[in-house]
CSV table of N, CA and C in Angstrom, one decimal:
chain,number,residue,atom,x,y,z
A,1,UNK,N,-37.3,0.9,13.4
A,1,UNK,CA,-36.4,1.3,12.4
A,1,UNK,C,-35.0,1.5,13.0
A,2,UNK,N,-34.2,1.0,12.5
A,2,UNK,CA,-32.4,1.0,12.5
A,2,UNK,C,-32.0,2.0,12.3
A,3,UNK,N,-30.9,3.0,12.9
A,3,UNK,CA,-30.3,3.9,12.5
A,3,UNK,C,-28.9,3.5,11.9
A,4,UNK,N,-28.8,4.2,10.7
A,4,UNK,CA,-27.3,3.7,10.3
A,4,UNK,C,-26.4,4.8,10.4
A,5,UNK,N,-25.4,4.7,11.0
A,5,UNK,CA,-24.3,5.9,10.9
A,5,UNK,C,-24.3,6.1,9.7
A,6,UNK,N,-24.2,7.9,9.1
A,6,UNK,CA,-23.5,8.5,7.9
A,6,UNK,C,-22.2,8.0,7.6
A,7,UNK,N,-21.9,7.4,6.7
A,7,UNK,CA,-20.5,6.9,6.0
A,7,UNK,C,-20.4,7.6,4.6
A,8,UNK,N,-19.4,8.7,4.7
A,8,UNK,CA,-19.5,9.3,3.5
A,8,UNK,C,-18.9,8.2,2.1
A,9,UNK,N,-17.9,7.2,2.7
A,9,UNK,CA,-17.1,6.6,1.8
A,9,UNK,C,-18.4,5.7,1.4
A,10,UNK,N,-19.2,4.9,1.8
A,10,UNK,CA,-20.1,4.0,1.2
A,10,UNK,C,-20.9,4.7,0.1
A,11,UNK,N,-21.0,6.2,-0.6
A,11,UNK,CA,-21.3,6.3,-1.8
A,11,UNK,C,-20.0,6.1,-3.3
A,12,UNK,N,-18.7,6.4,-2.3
A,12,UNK,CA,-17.8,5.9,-3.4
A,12,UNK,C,-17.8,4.4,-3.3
A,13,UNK,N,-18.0,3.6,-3.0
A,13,UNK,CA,-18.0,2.5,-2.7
A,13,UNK,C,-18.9,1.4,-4.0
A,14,UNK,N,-20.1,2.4,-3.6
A,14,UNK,CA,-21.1,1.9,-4.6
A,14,UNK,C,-20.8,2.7,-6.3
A,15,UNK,N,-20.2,3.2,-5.9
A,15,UNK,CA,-19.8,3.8,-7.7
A,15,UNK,C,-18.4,3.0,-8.0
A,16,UNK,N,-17.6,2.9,-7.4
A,16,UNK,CA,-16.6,1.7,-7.4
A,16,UNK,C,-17.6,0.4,-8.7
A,17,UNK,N,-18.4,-0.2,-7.6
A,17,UNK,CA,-19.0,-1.1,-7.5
A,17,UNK,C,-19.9,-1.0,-9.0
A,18,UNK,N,-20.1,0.0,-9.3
A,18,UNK,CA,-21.4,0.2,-10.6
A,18,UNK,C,-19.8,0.2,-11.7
A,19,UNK,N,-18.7,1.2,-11.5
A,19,UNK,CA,-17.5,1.2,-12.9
A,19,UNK,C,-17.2,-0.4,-13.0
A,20,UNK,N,-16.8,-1.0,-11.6
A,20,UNK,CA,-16.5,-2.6,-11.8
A,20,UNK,C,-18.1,-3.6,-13.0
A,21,UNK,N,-18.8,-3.1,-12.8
A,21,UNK,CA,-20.1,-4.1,-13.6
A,21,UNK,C,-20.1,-3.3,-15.0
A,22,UNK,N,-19.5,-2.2,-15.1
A,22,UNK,CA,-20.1,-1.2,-16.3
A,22,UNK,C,-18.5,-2.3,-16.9
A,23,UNK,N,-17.4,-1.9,-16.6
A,23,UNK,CA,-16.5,-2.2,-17.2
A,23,UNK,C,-15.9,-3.4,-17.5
A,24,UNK,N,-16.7,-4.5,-16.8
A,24,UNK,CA,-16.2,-5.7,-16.5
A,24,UNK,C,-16.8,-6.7,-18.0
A,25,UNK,N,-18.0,-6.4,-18.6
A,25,UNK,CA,-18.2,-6.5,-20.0
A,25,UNK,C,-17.1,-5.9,-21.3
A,26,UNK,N,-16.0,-5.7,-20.9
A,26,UNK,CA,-15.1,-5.2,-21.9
A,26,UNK,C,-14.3,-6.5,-22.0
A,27,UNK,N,-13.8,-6.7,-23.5
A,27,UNK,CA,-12.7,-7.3,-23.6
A,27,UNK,C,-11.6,-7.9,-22.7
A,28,UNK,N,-10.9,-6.3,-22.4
A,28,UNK,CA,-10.1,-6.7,-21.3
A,28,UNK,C,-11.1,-6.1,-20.1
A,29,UNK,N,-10.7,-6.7,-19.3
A,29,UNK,CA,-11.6,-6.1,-18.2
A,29,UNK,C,-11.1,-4.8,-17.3
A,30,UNK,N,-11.7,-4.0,-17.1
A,30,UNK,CA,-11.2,-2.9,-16.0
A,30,UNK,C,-10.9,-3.5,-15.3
A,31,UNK,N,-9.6,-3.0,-14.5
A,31,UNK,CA,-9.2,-3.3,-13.3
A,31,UNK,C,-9.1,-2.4,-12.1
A,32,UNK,N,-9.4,-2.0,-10.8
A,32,UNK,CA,-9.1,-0.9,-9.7
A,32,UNK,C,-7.7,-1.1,-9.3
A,33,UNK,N,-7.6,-2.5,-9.2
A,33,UNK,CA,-5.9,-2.8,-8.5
A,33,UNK,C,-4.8,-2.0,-9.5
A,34,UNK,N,-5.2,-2.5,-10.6
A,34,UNK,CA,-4.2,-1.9,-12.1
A,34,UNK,C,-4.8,-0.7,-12.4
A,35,UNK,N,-5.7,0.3,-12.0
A,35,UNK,CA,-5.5,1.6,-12.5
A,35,UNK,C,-4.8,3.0,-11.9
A,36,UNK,N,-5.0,3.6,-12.7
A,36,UNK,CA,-4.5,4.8,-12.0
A,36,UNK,C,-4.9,5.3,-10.7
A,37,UNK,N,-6.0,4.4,-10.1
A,37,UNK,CA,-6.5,4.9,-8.9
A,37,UNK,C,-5.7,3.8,-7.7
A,38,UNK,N,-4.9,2.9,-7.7
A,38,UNK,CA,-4.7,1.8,-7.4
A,38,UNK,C,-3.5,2.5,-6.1
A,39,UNK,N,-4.1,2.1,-4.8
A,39,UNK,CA,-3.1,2.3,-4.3
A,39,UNK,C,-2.9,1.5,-3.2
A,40,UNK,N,-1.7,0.8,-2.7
A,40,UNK,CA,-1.4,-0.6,-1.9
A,40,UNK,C,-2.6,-0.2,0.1
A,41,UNK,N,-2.6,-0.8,0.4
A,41,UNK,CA,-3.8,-1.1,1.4
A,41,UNK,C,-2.6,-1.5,2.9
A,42,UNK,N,-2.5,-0.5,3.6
A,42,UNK,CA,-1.5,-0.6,4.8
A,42,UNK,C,-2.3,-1.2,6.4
A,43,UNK,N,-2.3,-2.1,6.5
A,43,UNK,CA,-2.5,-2.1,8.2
A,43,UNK,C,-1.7,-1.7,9.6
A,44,UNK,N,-2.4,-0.7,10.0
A,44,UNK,CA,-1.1,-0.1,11.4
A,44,UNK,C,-1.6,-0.4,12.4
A,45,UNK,N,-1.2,-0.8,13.4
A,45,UNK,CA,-1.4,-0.7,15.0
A,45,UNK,C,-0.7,-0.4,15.5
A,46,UNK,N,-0.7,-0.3,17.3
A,46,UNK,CA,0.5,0.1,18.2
A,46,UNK,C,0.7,-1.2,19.4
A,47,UNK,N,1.7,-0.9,19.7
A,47,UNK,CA,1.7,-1.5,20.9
A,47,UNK,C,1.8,-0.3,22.1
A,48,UNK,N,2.0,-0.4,23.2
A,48,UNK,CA,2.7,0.4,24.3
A,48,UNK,C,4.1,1.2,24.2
A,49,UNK,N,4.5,0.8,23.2
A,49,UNK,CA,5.9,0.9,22.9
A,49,UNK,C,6.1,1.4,21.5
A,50,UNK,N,5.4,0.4,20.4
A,50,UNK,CA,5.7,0.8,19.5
A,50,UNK,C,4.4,0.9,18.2
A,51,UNK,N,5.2,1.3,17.0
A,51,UNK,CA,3.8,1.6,16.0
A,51,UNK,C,4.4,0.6,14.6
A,52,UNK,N,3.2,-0.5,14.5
A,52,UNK,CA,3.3,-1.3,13.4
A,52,UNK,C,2.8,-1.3,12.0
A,53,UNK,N,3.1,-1.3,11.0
A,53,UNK,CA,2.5,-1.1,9.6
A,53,UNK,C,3.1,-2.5,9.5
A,54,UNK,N,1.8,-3.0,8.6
A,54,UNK,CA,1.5,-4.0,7.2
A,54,UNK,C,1.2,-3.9,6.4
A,55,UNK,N,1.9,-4.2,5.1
A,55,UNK,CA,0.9,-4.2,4.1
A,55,UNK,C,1.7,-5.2,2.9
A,56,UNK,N,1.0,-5.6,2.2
A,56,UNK,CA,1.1,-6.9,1.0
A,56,UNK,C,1.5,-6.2,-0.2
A,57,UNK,N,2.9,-7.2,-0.7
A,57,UNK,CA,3.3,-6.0,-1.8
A,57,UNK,C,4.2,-7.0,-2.7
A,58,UNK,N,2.9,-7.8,-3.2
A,58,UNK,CA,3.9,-8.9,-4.5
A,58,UNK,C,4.6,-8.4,-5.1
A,59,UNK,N,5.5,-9.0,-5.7
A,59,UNK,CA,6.3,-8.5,-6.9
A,59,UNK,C,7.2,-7.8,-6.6
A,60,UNK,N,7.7,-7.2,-5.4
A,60,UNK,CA,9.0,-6.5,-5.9
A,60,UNK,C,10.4,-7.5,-5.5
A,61,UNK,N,11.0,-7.0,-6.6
A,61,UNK,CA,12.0,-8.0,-7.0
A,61,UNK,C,13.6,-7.5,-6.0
A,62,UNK,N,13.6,-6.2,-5.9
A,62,UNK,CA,14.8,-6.5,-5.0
A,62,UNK,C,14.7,-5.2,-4.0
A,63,UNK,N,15.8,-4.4,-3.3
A,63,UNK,CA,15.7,-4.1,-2.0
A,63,UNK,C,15.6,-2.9,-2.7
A,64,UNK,N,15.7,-2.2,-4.0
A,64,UNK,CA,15.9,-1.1,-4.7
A,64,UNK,C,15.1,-0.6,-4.9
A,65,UNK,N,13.8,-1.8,-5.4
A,65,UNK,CA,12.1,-1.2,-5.7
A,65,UNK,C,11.2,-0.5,-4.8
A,66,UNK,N,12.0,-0.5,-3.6
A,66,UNK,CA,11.3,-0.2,-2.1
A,66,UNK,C,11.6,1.0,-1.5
A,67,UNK,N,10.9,2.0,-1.2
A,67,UNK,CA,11.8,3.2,-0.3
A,67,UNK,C,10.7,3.6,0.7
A,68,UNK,N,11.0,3.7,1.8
A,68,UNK,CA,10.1,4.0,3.1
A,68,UNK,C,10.7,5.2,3.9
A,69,UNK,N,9.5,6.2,4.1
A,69,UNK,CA,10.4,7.3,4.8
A,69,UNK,C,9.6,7.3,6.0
A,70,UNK,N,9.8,8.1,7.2
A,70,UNK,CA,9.3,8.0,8.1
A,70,UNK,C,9.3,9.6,8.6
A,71,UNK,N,8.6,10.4,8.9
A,71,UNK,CA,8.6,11.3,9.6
A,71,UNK,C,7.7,12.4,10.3
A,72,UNK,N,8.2,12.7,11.7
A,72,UNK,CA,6.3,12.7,12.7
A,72,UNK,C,6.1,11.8,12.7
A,73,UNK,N,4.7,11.7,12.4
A,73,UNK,CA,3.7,11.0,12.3
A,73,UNK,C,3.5,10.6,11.0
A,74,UNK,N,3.8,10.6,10.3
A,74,UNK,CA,4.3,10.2,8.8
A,74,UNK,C,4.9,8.7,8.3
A,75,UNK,N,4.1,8.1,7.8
A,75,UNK,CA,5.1,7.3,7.1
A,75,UNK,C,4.5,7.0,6.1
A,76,UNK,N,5.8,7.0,4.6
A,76,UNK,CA,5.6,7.3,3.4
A,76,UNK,C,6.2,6.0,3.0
A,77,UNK,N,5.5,5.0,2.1
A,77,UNK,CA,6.1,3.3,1.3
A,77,UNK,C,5.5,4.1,-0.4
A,78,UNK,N,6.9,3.7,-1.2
A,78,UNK,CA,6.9,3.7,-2.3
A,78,UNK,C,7.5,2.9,-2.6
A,79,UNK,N,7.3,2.5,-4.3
A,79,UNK,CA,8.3,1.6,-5.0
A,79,UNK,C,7.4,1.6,-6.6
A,80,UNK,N,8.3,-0.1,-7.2
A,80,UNK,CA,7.9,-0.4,-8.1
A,80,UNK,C,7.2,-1.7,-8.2
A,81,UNK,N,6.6,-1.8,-8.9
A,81,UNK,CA,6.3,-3.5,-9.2
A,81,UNK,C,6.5,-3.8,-10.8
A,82,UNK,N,7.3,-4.8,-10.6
A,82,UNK,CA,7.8,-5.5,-12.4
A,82,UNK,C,6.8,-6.3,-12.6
A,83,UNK,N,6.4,-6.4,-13.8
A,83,UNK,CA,5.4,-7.2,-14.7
A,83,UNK,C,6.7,-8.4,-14.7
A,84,UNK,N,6.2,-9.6,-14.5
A,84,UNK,CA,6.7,-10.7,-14.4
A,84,UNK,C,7.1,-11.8,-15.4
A,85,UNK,N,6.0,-11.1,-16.2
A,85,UNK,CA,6.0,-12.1,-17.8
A,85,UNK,C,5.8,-10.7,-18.8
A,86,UNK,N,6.1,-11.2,-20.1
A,86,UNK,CA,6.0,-10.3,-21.2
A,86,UNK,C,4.5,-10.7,-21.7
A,87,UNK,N,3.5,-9.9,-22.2
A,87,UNK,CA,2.7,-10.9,-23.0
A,87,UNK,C,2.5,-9.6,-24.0
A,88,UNK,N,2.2,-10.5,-25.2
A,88,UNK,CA,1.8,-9.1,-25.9
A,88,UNK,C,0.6,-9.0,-25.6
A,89,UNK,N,0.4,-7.1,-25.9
A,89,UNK,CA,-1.1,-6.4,-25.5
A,89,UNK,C,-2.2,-7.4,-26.0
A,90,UNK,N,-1.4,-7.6,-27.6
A,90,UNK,CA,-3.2,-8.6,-28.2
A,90,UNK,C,-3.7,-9.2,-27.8
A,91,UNK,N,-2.3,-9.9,-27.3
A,91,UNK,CA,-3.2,-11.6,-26.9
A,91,UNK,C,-3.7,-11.7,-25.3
A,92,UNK,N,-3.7,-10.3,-24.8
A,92,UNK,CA,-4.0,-10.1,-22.9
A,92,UNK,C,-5.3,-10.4,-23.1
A,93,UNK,N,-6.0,-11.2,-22.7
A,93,UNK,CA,-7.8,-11.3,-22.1
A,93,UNK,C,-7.8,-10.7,-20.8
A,94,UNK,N,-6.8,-10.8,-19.7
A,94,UNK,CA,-7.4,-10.2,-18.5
A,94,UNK,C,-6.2,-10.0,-17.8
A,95,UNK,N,-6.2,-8.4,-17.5
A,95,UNK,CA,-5.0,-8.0,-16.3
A,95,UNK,C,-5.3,-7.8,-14.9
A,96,UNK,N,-4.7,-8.7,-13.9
A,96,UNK,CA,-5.5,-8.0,-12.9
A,96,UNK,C,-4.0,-7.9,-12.0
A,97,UNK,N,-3.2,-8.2,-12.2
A,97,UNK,CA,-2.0,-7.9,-10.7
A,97,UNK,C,-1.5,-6.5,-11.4
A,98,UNK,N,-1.4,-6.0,-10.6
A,98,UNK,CA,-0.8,-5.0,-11.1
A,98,UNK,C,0.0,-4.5,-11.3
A,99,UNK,N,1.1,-3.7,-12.0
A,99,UNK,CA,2.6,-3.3,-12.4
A,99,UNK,C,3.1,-1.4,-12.4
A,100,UNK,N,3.9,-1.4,-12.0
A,100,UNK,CA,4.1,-0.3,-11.9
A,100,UNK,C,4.4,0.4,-10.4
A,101,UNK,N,4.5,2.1,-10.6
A,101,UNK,CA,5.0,2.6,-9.3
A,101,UNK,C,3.8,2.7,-8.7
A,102,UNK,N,4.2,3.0,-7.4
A,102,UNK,CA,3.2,3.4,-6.5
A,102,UNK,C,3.7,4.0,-4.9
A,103,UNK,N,2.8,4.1,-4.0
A,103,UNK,CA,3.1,5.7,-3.2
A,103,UNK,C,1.9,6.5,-2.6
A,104,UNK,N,2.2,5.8,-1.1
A,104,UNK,CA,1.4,6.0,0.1
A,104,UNK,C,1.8,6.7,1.3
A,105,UNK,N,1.1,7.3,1.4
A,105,UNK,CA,2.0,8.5,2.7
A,105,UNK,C,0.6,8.3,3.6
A,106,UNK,N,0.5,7.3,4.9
A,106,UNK,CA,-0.5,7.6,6.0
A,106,UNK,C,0.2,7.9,7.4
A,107,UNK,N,-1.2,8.6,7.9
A,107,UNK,CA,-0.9,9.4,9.7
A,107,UNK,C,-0.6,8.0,10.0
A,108,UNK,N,0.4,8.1,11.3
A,108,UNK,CA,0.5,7.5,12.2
A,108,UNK,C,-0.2,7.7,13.7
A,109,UNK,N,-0.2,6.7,14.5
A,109,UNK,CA,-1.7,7.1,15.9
A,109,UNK,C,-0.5,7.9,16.6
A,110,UNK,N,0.9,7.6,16.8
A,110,UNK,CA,1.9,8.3,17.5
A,110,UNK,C,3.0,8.6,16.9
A,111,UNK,N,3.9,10.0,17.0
A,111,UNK,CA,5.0,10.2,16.7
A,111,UNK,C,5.9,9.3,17.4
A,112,UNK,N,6.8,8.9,16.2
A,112,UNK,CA,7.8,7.6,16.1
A,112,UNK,C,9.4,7.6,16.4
A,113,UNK,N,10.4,7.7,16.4
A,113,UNK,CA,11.6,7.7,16.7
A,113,UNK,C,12.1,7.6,15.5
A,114,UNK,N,13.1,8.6,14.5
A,114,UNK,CA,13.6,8.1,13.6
A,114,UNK,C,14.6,6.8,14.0
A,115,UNK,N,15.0,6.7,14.7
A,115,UNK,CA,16.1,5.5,15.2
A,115,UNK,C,14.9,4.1,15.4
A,116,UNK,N,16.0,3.1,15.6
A,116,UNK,CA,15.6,1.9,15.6
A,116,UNK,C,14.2,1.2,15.3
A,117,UNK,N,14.2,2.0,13.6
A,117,UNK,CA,12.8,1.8,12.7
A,117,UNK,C,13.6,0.2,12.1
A,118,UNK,N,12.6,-0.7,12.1
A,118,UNK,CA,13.0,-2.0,11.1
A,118,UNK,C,12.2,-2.0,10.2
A,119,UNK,N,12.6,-2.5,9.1
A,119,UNK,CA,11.6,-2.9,8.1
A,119,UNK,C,12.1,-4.1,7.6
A,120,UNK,N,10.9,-5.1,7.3
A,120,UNK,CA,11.5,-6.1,6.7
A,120,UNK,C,10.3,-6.9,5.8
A,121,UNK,N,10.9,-7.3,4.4
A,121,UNK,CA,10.1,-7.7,3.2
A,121,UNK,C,10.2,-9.3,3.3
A,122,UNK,N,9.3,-9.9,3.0
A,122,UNK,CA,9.4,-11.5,3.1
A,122,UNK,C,8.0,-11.7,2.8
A,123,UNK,N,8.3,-13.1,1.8
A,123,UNK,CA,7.3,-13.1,0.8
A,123,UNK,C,6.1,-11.9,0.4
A,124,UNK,N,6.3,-11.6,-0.1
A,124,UNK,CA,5.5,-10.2,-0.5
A,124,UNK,C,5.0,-9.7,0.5
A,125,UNK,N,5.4,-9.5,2.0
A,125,UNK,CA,5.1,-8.4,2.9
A,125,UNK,C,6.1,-7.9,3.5
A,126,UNK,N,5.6,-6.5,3.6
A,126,UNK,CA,6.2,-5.7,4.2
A,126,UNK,C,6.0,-5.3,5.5
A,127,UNK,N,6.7,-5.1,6.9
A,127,UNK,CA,6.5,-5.4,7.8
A,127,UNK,C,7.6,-3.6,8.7
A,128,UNK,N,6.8,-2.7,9.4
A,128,UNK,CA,7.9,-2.0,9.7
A,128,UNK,C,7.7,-1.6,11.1
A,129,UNK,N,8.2,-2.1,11.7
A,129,UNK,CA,8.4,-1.7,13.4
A,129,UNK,C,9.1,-0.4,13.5
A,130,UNK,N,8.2,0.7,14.3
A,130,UNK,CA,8.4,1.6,14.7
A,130,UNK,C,8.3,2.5,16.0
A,131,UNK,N,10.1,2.9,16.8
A,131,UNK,CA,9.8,3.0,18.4
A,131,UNK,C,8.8,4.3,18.7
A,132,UNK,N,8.0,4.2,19.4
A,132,UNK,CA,7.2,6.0,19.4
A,132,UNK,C,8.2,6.3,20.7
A,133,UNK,N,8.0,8.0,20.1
A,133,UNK,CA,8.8,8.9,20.9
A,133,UNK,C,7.7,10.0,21.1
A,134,UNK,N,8.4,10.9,21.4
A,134,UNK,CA,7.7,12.2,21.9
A,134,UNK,C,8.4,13.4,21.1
A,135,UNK,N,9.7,13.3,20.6
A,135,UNK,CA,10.2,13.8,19.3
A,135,UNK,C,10.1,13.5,18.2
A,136,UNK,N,10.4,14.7,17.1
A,136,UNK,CA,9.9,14.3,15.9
A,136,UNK,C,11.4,14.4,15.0
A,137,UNK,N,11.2,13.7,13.9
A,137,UNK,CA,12.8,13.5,13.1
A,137,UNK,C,12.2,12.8,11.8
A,138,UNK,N,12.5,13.3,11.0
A,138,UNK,CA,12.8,12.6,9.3
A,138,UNK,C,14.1,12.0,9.7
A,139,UNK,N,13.6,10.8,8.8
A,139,UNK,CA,14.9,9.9,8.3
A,139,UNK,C,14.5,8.8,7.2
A,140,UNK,N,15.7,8.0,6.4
A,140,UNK,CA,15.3,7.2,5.6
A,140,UNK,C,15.2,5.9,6.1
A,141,UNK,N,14.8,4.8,5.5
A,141,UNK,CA,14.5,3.7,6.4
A,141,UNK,C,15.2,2.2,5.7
A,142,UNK,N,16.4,1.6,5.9
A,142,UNK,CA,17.4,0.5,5.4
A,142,UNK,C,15.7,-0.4,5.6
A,143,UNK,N,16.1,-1.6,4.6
A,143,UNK,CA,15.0,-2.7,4.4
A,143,UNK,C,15.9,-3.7,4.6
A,144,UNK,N,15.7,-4.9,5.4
A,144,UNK,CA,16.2,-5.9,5.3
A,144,UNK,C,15.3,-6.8,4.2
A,145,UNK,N,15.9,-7.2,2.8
A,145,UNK,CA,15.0,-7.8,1.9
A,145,UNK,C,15.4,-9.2,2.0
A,146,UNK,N,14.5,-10.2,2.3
A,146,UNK,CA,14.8,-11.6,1.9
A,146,UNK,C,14.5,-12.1,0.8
């Protein structure tokens, strides 16, 4: 017999999994991406030097919808996302991208340098190079948006 590590997340996981089949027989269909639970999905690493965040973020339309703060070990990505097309409610059979604000604040593995943070948006990713220090500083973060 196999031991499986305790994962406390794999029972939300499976209740996830049971609202998606319960809800997915509705008209419109539930969506996780488009609910109130929906929140964008960041990849970080480091290098030796520095600390990297990714994450995928269609739809925002200009350098305004975006604001990133950085501080400690902190880094905070918010914004908006524009609905792209108008459709009326009636005639919607299925929403799944999703529209609206949103707003993530995760630890970082090292405190960062407020100075020579980059961020940069290109085709729907967001990309933010950050130097680690050994001091700590709040600051706001310029986007270079293409």
């Amino acid at each position: 017999m196999s031991l499986v590590p305790y994962d406390p997340f794999r029972q939300l996981a499976n209740i996830r999994k049971e609202f998606e089949r319960l809800f997915s027989t509705l008209p419109v269909a539930f969506n996780w991406e488009n609910s109130p639970f929906h929140q964008i999905n960041i990849d970080i690493h480091e290098s030796d030097t520095e600390v990297i965040a990714i994450c995928d973020l269609p739809g925002i339309e200009n350098k305004e919808d975006l604001h990133i703060h950085v501080e400690d070990e902190l880094l905070s990505i918010g914004g908006t996302i524009h609905t792209m097309h108008e459709v009326k409610k009636e005639s919607m059979y299925r929403q799944e991208r999703y529209s609206g604000s949103f707003h993530r604040t995760v630890t970082l593995p090292s405190p960062v340098s407020g100075e020579n943070i980059k961020a940069v948006y290109k085709n729907g990713v967001l990309e933010v190079r950050m130097v680690k220090t050994s001091k700590k500083k709040k600051r706001r973060i310029d986007i270079d948006f293409n």
